[in-house]
XYZ file of C-alpha atoms in Angstrom:
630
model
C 0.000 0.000 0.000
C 1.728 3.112 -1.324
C 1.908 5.683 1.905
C 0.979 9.433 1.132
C 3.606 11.896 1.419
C 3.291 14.291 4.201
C 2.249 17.751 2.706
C 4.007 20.987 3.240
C 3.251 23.660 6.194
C 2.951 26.325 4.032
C 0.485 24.473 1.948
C -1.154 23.406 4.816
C -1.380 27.276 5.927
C -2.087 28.789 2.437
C -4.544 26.389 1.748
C -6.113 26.911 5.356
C -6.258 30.347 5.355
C -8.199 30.480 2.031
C -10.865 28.148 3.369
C -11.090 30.176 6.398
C -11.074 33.063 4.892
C -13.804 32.389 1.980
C -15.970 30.676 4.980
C -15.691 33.792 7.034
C -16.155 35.604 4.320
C -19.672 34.057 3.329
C -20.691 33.981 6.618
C -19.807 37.820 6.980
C -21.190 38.355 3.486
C -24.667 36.593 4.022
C -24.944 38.566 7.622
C -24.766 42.075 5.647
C -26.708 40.901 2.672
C -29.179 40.178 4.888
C -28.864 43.146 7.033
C -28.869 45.276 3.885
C -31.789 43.675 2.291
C -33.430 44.420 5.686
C -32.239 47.913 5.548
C -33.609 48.308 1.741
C -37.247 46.948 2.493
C -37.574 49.096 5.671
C -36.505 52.333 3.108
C -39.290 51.181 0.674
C -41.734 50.418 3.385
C -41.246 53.432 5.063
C -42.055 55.156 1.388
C -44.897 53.081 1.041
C -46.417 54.534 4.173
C -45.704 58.012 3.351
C -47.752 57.488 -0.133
C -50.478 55.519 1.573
C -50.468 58.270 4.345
C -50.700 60.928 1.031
C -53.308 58.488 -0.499
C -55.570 58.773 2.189
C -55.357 61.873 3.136
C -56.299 63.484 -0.468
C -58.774 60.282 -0.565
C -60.245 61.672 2.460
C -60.609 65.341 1.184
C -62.073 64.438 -1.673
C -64.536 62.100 -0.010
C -65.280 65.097 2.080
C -65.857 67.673 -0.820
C -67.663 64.578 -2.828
C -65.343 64.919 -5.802
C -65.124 61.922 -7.032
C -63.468 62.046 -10.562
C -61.058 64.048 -8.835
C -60.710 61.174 -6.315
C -60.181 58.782 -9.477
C -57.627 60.988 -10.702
C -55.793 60.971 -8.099
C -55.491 56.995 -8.118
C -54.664 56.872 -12.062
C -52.088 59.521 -11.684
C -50.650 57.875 -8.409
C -50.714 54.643 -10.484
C -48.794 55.933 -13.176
C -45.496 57.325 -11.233
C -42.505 55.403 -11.194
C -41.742 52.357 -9.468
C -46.003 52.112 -8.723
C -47.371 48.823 -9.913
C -50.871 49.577 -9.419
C -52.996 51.450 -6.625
C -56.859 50.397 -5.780
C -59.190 51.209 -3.261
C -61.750 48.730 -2.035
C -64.676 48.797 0.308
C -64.956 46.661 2.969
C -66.787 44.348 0.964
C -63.635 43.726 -1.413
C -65.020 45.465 -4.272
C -62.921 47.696 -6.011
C -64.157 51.098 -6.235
C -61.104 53.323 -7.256
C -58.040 51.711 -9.472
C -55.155 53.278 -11.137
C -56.148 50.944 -14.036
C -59.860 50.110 -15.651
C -59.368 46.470 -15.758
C -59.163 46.234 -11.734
C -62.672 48.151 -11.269
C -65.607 46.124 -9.779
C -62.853 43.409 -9.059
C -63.832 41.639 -5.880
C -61.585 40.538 -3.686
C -62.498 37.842 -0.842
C -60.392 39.750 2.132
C -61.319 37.016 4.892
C -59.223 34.668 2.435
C -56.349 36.335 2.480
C -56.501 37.006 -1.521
C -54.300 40.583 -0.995
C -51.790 38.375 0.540
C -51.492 35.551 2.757
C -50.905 38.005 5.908
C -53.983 39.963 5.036
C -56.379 38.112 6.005
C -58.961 40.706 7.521
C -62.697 40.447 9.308
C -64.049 43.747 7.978
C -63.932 45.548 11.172
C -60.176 45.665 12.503
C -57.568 48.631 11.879
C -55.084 46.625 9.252
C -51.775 48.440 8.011
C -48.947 45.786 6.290
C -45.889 45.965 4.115
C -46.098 42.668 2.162
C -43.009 41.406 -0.484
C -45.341 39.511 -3.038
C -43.815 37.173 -5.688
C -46.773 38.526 -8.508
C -48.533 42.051 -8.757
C -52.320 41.651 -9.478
C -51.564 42.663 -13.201
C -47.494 41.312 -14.188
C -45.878 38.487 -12.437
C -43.008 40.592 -10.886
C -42.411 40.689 -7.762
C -44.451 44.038 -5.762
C -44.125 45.382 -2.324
C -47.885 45.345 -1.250
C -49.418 48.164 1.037
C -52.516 47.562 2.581
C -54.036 50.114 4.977
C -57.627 50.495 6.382
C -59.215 54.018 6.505
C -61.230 54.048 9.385
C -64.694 55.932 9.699
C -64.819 59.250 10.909
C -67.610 61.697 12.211
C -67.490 63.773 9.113
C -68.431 60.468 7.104
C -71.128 59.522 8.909
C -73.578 60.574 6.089
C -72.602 58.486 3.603
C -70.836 55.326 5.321
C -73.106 55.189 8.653
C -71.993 54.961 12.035
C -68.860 54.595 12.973
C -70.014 51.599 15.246
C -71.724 49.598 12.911
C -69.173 50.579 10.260
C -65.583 50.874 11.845
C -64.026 50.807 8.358
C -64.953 53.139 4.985
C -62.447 51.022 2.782
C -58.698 49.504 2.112
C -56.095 51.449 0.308
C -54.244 49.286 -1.585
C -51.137 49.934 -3.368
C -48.411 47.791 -5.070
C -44.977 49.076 -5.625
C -42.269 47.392 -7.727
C -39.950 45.409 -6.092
C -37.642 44.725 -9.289
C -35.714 47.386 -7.962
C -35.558 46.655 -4.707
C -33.766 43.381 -6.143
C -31.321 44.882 -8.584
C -30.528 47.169 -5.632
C -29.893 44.241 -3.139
C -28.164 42.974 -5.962
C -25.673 45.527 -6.691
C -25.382 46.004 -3.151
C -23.973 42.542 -2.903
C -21.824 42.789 -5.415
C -20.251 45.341 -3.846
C -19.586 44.378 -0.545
C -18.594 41.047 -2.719
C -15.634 43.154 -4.006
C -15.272 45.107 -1.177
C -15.103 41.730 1.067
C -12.861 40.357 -1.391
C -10.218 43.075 -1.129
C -10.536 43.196 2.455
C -9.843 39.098 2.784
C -7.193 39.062 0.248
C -5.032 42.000 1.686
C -5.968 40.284 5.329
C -4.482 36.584 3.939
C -1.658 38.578 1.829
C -0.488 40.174 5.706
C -1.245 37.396 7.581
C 0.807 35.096 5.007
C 3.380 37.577 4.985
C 3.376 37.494 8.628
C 3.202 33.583 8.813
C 5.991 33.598 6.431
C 8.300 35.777 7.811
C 7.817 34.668 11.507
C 6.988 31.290 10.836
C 7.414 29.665 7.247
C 10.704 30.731 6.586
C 12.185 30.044 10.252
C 10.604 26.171 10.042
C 11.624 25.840 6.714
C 15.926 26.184 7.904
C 14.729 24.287 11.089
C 13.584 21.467 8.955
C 16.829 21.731 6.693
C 19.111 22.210 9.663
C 17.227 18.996 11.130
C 17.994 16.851 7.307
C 21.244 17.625 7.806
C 21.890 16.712 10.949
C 20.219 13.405 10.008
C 22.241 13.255 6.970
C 25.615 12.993 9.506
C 26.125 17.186 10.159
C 26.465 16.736 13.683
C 27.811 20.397 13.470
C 24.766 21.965 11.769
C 22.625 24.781 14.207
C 20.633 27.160 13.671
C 19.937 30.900 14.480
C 16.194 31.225 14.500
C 14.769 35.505 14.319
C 11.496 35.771 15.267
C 9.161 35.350 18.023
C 10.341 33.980 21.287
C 8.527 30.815 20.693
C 10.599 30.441 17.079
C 14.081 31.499 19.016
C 13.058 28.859 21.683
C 12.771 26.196 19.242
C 16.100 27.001 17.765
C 18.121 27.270 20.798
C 15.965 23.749 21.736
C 17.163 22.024 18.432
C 20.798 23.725 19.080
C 20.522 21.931 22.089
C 19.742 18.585 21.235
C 22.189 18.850 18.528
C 24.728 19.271 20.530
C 23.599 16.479 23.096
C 23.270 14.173 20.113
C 26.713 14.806 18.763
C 28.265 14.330 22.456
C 26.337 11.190 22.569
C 27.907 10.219 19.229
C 30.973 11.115 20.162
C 30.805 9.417 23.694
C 29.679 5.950 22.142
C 31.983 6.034 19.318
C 34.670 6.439 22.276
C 33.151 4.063 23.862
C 33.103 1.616 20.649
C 36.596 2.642 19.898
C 37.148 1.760 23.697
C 35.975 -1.795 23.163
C 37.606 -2.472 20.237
C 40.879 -1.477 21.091
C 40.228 -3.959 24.794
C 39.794 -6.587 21.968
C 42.613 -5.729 20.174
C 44.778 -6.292 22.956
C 43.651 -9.545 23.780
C 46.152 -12.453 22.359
C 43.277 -15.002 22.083
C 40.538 -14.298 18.999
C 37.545 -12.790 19.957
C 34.299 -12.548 17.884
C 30.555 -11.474 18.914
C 27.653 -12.751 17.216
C 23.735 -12.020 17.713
C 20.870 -14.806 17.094
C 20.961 -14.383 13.919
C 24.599 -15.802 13.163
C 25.768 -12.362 12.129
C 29.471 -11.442 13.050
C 28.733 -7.999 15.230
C 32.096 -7.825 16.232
C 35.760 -9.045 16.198
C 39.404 -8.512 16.868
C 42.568 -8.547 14.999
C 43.741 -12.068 16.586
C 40.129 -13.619 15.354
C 41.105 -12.061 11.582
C 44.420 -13.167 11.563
C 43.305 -17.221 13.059
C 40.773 -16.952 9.891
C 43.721 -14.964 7.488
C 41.376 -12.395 6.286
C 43.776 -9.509 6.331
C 44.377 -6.570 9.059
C 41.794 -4.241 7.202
C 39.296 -6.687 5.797
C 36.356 -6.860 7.820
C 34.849 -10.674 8.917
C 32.536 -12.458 6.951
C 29.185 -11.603 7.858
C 28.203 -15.047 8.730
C 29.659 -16.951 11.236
C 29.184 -20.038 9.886
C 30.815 -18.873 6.902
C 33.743 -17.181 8.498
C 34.917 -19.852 10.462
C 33.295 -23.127 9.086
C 33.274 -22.086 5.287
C 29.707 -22.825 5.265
C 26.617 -21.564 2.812
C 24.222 -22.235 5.805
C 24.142 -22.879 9.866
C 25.828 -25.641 10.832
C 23.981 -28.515 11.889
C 24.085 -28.349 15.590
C 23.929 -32.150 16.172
C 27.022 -32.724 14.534
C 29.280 -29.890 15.858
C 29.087 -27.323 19.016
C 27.272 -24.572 17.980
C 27.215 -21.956 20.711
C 24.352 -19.939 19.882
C 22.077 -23.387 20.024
C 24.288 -24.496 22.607
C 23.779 -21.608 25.095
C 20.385 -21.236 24.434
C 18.448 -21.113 28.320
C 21.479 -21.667 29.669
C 23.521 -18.671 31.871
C 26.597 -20.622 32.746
C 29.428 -20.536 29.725
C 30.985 -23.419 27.777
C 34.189 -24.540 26.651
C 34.381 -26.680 23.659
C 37.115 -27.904 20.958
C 36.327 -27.512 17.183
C 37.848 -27.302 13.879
C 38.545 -24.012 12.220
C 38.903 -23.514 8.325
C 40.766 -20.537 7.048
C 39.989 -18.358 3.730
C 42.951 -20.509 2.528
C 40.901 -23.909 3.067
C 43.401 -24.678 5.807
C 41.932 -26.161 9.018
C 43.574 -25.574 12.340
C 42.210 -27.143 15.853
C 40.787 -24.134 18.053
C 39.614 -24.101 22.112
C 36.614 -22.051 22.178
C 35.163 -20.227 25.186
C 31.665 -19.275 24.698
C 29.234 -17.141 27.087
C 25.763 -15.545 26.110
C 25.046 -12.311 26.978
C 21.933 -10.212 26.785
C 21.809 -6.405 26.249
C 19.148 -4.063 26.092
C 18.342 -2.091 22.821
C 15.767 0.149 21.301
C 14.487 -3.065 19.812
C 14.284 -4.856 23.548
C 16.922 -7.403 24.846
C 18.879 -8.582 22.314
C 20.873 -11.861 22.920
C 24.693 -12.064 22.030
C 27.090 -14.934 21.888
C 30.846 -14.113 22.925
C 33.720 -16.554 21.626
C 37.321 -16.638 23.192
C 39.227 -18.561 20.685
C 42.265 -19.685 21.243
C 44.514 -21.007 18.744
C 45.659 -24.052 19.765
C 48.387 -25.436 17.014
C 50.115 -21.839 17.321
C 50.171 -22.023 21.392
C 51.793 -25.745 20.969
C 54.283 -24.431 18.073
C 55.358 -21.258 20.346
C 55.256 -23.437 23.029
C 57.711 -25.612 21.881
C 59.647 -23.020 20.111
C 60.104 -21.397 23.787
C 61.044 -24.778 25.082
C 63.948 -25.806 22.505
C 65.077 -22.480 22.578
C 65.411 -22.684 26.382
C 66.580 -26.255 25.879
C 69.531 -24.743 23.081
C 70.371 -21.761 25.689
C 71.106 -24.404 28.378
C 72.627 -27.118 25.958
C 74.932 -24.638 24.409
C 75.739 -23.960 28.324
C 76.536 -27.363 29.067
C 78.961 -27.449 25.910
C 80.852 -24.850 27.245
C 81.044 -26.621 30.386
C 82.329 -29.800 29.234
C 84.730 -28.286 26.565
C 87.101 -26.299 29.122
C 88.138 -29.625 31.247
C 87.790 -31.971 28.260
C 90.262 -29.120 26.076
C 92.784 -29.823 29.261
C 92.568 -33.533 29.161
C 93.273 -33.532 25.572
C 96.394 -31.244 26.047
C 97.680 -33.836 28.935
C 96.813 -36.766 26.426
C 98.849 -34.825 23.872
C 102.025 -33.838 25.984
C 101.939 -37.855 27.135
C 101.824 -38.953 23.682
C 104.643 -37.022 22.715
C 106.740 -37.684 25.565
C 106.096 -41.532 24.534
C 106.904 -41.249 21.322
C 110.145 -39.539 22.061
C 110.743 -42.213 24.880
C 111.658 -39.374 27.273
C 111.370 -40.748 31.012
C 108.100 -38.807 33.023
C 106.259 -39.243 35.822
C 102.526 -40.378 34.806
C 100.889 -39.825 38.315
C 100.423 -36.014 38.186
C 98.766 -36.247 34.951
C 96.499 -39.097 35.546
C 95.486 -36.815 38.588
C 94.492 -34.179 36.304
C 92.950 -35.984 33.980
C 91.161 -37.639 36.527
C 90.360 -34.030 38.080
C 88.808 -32.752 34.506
C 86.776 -36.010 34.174
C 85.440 -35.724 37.589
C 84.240 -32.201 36.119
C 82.414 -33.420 33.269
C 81.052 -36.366 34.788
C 79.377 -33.916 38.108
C 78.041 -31.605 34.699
C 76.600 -34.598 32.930
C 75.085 -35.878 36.450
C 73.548 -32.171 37.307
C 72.336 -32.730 33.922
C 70.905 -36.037 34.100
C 69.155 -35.245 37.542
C 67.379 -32.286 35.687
C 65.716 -34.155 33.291
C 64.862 -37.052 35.908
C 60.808 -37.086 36.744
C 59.611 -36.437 40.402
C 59.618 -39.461 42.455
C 56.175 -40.005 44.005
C 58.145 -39.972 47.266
C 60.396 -36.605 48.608
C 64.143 -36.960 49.881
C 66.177 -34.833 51.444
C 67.835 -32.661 49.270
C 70.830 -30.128 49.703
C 69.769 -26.659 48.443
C 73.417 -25.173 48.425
C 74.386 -27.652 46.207
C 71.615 -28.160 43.646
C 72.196 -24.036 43.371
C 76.083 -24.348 42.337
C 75.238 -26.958 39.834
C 72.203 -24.883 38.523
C 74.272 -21.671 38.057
C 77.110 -24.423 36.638
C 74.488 -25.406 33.921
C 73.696 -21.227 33.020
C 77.280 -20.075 33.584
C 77.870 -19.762 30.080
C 74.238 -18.158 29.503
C 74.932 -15.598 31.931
C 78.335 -14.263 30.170
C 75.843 -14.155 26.872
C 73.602 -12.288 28.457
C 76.306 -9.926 30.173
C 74.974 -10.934 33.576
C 76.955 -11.238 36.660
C 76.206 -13.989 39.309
C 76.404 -13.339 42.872
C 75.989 -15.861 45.529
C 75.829 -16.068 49.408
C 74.526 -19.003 50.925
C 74.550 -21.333 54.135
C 76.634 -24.920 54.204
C 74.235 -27.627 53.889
C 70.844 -26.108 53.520
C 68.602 -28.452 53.131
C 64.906 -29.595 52.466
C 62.271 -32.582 51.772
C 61.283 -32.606 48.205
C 62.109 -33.548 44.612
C 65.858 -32.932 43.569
C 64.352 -32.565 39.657
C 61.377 -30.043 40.692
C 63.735 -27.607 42.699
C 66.284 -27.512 39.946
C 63.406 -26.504 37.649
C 62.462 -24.076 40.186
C 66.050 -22.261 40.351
C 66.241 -22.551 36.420
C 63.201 -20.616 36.074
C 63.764 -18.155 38.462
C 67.249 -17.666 37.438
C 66.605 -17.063 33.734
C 63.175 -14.766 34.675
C 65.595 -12.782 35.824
C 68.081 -12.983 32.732
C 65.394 -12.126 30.502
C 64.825 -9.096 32.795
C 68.155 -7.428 32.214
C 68.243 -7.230 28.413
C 71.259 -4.946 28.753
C 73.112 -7.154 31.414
C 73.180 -6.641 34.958
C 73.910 -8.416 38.281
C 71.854 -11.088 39.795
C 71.935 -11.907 43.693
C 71.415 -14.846 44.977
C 70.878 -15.359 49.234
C 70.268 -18.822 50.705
C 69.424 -18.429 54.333
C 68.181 -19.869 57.195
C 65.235 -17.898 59.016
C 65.761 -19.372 62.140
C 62.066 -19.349 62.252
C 61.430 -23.065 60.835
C 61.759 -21.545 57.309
C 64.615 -21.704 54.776
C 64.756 -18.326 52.473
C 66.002 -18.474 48.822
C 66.241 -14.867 47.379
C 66.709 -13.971 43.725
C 67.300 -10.425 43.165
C 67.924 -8.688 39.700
C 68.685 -5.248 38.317
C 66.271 -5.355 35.543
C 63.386 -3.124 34.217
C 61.125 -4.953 37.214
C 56.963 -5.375 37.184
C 54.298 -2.992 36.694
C 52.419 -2.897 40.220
C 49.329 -3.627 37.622
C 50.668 -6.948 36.306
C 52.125 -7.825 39.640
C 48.837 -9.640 40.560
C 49.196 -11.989 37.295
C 52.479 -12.807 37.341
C 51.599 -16.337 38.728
C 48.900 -16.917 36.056
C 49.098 -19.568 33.821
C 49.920 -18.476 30.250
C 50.832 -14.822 31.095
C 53.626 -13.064 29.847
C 55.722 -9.913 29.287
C 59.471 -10.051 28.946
C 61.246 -7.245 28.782
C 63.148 -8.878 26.152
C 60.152 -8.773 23.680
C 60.435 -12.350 23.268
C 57.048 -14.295 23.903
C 57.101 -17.145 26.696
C 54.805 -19.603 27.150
C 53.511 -18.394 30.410
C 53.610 -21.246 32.557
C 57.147 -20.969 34.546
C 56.341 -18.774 37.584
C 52.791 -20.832 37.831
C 54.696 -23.782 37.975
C 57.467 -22.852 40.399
C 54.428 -21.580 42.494
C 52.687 -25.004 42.141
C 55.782 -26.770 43.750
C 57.097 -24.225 46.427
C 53.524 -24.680 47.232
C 53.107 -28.746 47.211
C 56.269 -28.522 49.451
C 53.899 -25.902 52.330
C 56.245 -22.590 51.628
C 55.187 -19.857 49.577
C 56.946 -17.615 46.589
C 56.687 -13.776 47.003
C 57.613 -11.075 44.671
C 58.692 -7.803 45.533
C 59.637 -4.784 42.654
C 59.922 -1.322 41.071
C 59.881 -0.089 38.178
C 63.637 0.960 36.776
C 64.858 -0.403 40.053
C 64.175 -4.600 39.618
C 62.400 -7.475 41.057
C 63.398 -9.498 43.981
C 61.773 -13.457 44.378
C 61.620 -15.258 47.628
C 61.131 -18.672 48.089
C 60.363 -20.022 51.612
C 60.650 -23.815 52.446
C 60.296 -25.496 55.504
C 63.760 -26.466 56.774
C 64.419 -29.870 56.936
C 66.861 -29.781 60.078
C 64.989 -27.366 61.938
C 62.312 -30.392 61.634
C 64.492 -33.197 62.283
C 66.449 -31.392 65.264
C 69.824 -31.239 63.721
C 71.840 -32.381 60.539
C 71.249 -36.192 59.341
């Protein structure tokens, strides 16, 4: 069904005030015609009476003096002036005994009918004087003004009509005047207060339009561009209304709400901007989709998991974005989160499979959660996915780990080469000395070789002990020493990373736990703190006794230390922020927490910005337990 456009104010106005105007006008016209016409018939009835009045009064003298051709002369002259129809006198009987014309003598008229006129109807006896408008004279059907007056009986006619109590009346005067133009009159009359009326109405719409315009028209007419282009995006537009007050208020009111409509805009494009940038910070992929399987929102990580490009936005589908689909996917066959989370409030966590714009598929650990937000619509339901890439977590994963694994290898190398380089040189000089049969002494240098194997052989046993599992069961374990064989392992790491190592401890600190899980412990901690000093530094190491029961392992570096904000997920698995830009996996510091823990003793952090970061490990110590050494 088409819809009818809206129609303009200032047709609405023109076209009103012509209607009012013209109805006013007719109203205001018929009024004065009518008064006028009123006006016209009390002029000719007022003439009527002043010729009846002359009528009667030379009717009466001439009754009086018995002259009656003079009497019928009187009627045919009366009957011939201007704008006189036809004059008659009757008796009382309704004979006519006097008429301006011949043809209307001895005519009888039956005066208790009503034949003069409908209004005339008269007994014979009463006093009658009327004015009657008549459609028809008595001789031409135009319309007459009709005078009928009695002449009542006097003393002086006594003689002739009797007494004045039998005989109240002597006769009727009757006399029609032309009412053509009376009409014409009216007529012209009208048409000139037509014009007149006319004038008046169109110089009163001509002001009051110019009035409307000026005040009204013209001043709505920018308000309702000002308010198109403001709809059109001009969040700048205003306007400056002249006028009335009312007009100036409704500018400075549309100024107004411009102004609160462009801080809006501007507040929830912040506020947009806001949340997409949180989302762009996140490592893990992140989309948002509504009921409807539209994408509403994403991060970079989610484009870059699907390889559509830093600009391009996602597909609008989600099915198609992730799944390479045409349609939903069938929900008995994989997870589908919007079906999935459908009445449900708590989130989910599911695997799934992944297919790229490049057809490539890669395994993904999605973390789903429905959330409902209120819109100008109503609540509107919303899906939000954490996805986390998991092939790329396992590759930097164990990227991290062999490079860790290379750093400590190429440590160990360095290690072994020094003492095995000496036994070499010893094996060389013997040789030599053999071969030459010069006499020597082989005891000193069996000593030393047997000194540099000793070396390698303590290396390759720190070595071995690192890589052993946990035993279900704890031992007691010398802290002192697993620490020299630690820093042993990263000595050569340390001079790569221009570190220097110092180290205080107590003889024969020791503990109940796993030689292979405290090792990993110091390892961590001790290359946390490498990575810390990217331009070098100096690392201190305490091992003390509390004398409280406890057993307090300091590591203390000069690096660019923690952010008090990140301080509080430090220990949380996955997180990480070197200061070497390098990613980690995240896990160290939540696992050296896991075992300092297992073993009842805590870790604690302490650091400053610029300054560095100090970690303590307490342990409950083992001879404070037992009473003494074992």
């Amino acid at each position: 069904m088409p819809t009818m456009q809206p129609k303009s104010l200032f047709a609405i106005i023109s076209r009103s005030l012509v209607i009012y105007s013209i109805l006013v006008s007719l109203i205001f016209l018929v009024g004065i015609l009518s008064l006028y016409r009123m006006r016209l018939e009390e002029q000719r009835f007022d003439a009527a009476d002043r010729i009846n009045l002359l009528l009667q009064v030379s009717l009466e003298n001439a009754m009086l003096k018995r002259d009656i051709d003079g009497l019928q002369e009187i009627v045919e002259r009366l009957g011939k002036q201007s704008g006189i129809e036809a004059v008659m006198i009757l008796n009382p009987a309704g004979e006519v005994r006097f008429a301006s014309r011949p043809n209307l003598l001895a005519r009888k008229f039956d005066l208790k009918a009503g034949d003069l006129c409908t209004e005339c109807k008269w007994n014979g006896r009463d006093q009658i004087e009327r004015n009657d408008i008549l459609p028809s004279g008595i001789e031409a059907p135009i319309p007459v003004l009709r005078s009928v007056k009695s002449v009542a009986n006097r003393a002086e006619c006594t003689q002739c009509h009797g007494e004045m109590r039998e005989n109240p009346v002597n006769g009727l005067l009757v006399v029609d005047h032309s009412a053509q133009d009376l009409k014409r009159n009216a007529l012209i009359g009208s048409l000139v207060l037509v014009g007149s009326g006319l004038l008046v109405v169109l110089g009163l719409v001509a002001g009051i339009y110019r009035v409307l315009k000026v005040h009204v028209l013209t001043p709505v007419a920018h308000l309702t561009a000002a308010s198109a282009e403001l709809a059109a995006g001009n969040l700048d537009r205003r306007v400056a209304l002249t006028g009335g007050s009312e007009v100036i208020g409704l500018g400075n009111s549309f100024n107004t709400m411009a102004s609160r409509l462009q801080a809006s805009l501007v507040e929830l494009g912040a506020r947009e901007r806001f949340v997409q940038g949180l989302l762009e910070t996140l490592p893990d992929g992140v989309r948002v989709i509504d009921e409807d399987f539209r994408i509403v929102m994403a991060n970079g990580a989610y484009r870059r998991q699907t390889r559509q490009g830093e600009i391009e936005p996602p597909d609008t589908f989600c099915y198609h974005s992730s799944h390479r689909r045409s349609e939903p996917c069938a929900h008995t066959l994989v997870t589908c989160p919007i079906h999935a989370l459908r009445g449900k409030t708590e989130p989910i966590k599911f695997h799934a499979r992944h297919v790229r714009t490049d057809g490539e598929e890669v395994s993904v650990e999605v973390h789903a959660a429905r959330l409902t937000i209120n819109g100008l619509d109503g609540p509107r339901a919303l899906v939000i996915e954490v996805i986390r890439d998991l092939e790329t977590e396992m590759q930097v994963s164990h990227e991290q780990r062999l490079s860790e694994l290379g750093q400590l290898a190429t440590g160990v190398a360095h290690e072994i080469r020094n003492p095995l380089s000496s036994v070499a040189i010893l094996l060389s000089d013997a040789e030599t000395s053999l071969r030459k049969g010069k006499a020597f002494d082989p005891a000193p240098w069996i000593g030393l070789i047997s000194q540099e194997v000793g070396r390698c052989l303590t290396i390759t046993d720190s070595l071995l002990k690192l890589g052993t599992p946990p035993d279900a069961e704890h031992h007691l374990i010398v802290l002192d020493d697993i620490l020299q064989e630690v820093l042993s392992l990263l000595r050569f790491q340390a001079e790569e990373a221009r570190v220097t190592v110092r180290l205080e401890t107590d003889e024969q600190v020791r503990v109940v736990g796993s030689d292979s899980d405290q090792r990993i412990v110091m390892i961590n901690l001790i290359q946390n703190a490498f990575h810390a000093m990217p331009g070098g530094g100096v690392l201190s190491i305490t091992l003390r006794r509390t004398g409280n029961g406890m057993i307090a392992a300091s590591f203390a570096d000069t690096g660019v230390g923690i952010p008090p904000e990140d301080i509080s997920y430090i220990f949380m698995p996955f997180w990480s922020r070197r200061a070497d830009d390098v990613r980690g996996t995240g896990l160290g510091l939540s696992i050296c927490r896991s075992i300092i823990r297992k073993l009842k003793g805590d870790i604690r952090v302490a650091s400053a910005v610029g300054v560095g970061t100090t970690f303590t490990l307490l342990l409950p110590d083992a001879d404070h337990e037992t009473g003494g050494s074992a």
